[in-house]
Amino acid sequence: MDPETTLEAARERIGACEDTAALKGLEREYVGKQGVVATLLAEIPKLATGERKAHGQKANALKQSILEAIAARQIEFDISKLDAARRADDFDATLPPPLAQRGSLHPITQVTRELEDLFVSMGYEVLDGPEVELDHYNFEALNITKDHPARDSQDTFYCDDVGRLVLRTHTSPVQVRAMEKREPPFRVIAPGRVFRQETTDASHDHTFYQMEGLVVGKDISVAHLIGAMKTLLRGIFGRDLDVRLRPGHFPFVEPGFELDARCPFCEGGCSVCKRTTWIELLPCGLIHPNVLSAGGIDPEVWSGFAFGLGLSRLVMLRHEIDDVRHLLDGDVRFLEQF
Ligand code: PHE
């Protein structure tokens, strides 16, 4: 058998093939286990020593050429199949491709970014603070003494055996960190994640989000605080809402308040405001002199206000979410709705 004439014949037959199945048959016939090339290779031991090498090389070159011819013919098949599909009546080259599923921002991230924009437009700086916090910043510097109930291990996740490191229970430690690094006057907000060791239910989770606000300046009063909170409400709900202050107790503010806003969802009482027409919005107050001192600021010269907005609660209000735990359990069916 002469490899050259074999190749020619093979090429002719490959060119005459009409489908992939026929091509496969030829492939078996020529380069299969018992095919033409295998037979050529099997002849080698019978040849004179001097001819063996050349014969082997020819057989292998034949195999290579046949395989290439088969692959080229297959490509011709593929192309004509595509052409046929394009010519078919139902082929529409202008149809948009299937849409990739798009992700979206978590509702907490959305509200955080909106409020950051709002406060930045009012001259506030956005700060970050550590989630694993020193007891000093989380409690001590905030005028929360060793025997204060907020330190109860019921509420605080401790990160070591000596009580020096905690998961921050609120964003207020950023107040003191901000004071240490800045010269008054200044305004900052600090959104972030906080942790409490609590039994979870529809309105409590062990992990949630707050946004701290802090303003330090000369002669800052409750009037400034109320003004800032009304602007905040306008930013959140898109219109002016009446507010009222009730006394609230937090060791790091004096006086301390709970700020309520007129329920933005009803006129005469609804399930959100529990028929009271007021919703509890945020705790706030004037910064306690001890806290200013702990942050290296002279309380005789400077004063300020602070507030702690519950971002998780705000998102729940905004989207009428009935269980905080939805916010963090990562269920796509929940997240897809935003
Ligand atoms: N840090 C307080 C809390 O989480 C809230 C607060 C912030 C109160 C600022 C007053 C001023 O409970």
PDB file of C-alpha atoms and ligand atoms in Angstrom, residues 170 172 175 196 210 212 250 252-253 283-284 306-308, ligand 1:
ATOM      1  CA  HIS A 170     -23.626  50.520  69.120  1.00  0.00           C
ATOM      2  CA  SER A 172     -21.372  55.473  69.594  1.00  0.00           C
ATOM      3  CA  GLN A 175     -17.961  59.477  68.632  1.00  0.00           C
ATOM      4  CA  ARG A 196     -25.986  42.390  70.779  1.00  0.00           C
ATOM      5  CA  GLN A 210     -27.057  51.980  63.108  1.00  0.00           C
ATOM      6  CA  GLU A 212     -24.271  57.597  64.579  1.00  0.00           C
ATOM      7  CA  PHE A 250     -28.240  57.349  77.894  1.00  0.00           C
ATOM      8  CA  PHE A 252     -23.309  59.691  77.180  1.00  0.00           C
ATOM      9  CA  VAL A 253     -25.874  62.429  76.611  1.00  0.00           C
ATOM     10  CA  PRO A 283     -32.443  58.422  70.574  1.00  0.00           C
ATOM     11  CA  CYS A 284     -30.356  61.566  70.791  1.00  0.00           C
ATOM     12  CA  ALA A 306     -25.340  63.156  69.049  1.00  0.00           C
ATOM     13  CA  PHE A 307     -27.967  60.837  67.663  1.00  0.00           C
ATOM     14  CA  GLY A 308     -28.189  57.138  66.940  1.00  0.00           C
TER      15      GLY A 308
HETATM   16  N1  PHE B   1     -25.900  54.389  71.141  1.00  0.00           N
HETATM   17  C1  PHE B   1     -27.261  54.382  71.615  1.00  0.00           C
HETATM   18  C2  PHE B   1     -27.848  52.980  71.472  1.00  0.00           C
HETATM   19  O1  PHE B   1     -27.458  52.261  70.609  1.00  0.00           O
HETATM   20  C3  PHE B   1     -28.119  55.350  70.877  1.00  0.00           C
HETATM   21  C4  PHE B   1     -27.747  56.798  71.036  1.00  0.00           C
HETATM   22  C5  PHE B   1     -26.836  57.391  70.197  1.00  0.00           C
HETATM   23  C6  PHE B   1     -28.342  57.561  72.016  1.00  0.00           C
HETATM   24  C7  PHE B   1     -26.505  58.727  70.340  1.00  0.00           C
HETATM   25  C8  PHE B   1     -28.035  58.886  72.171  1.00  0.00           C
HETATM   26  C9  PHE B   1     -27.129  59.463  71.319  1.00  0.00           C
HETATM   27  O2  PHE B   1     -28.711  52.584  72.180  1.00  0.00           O
END
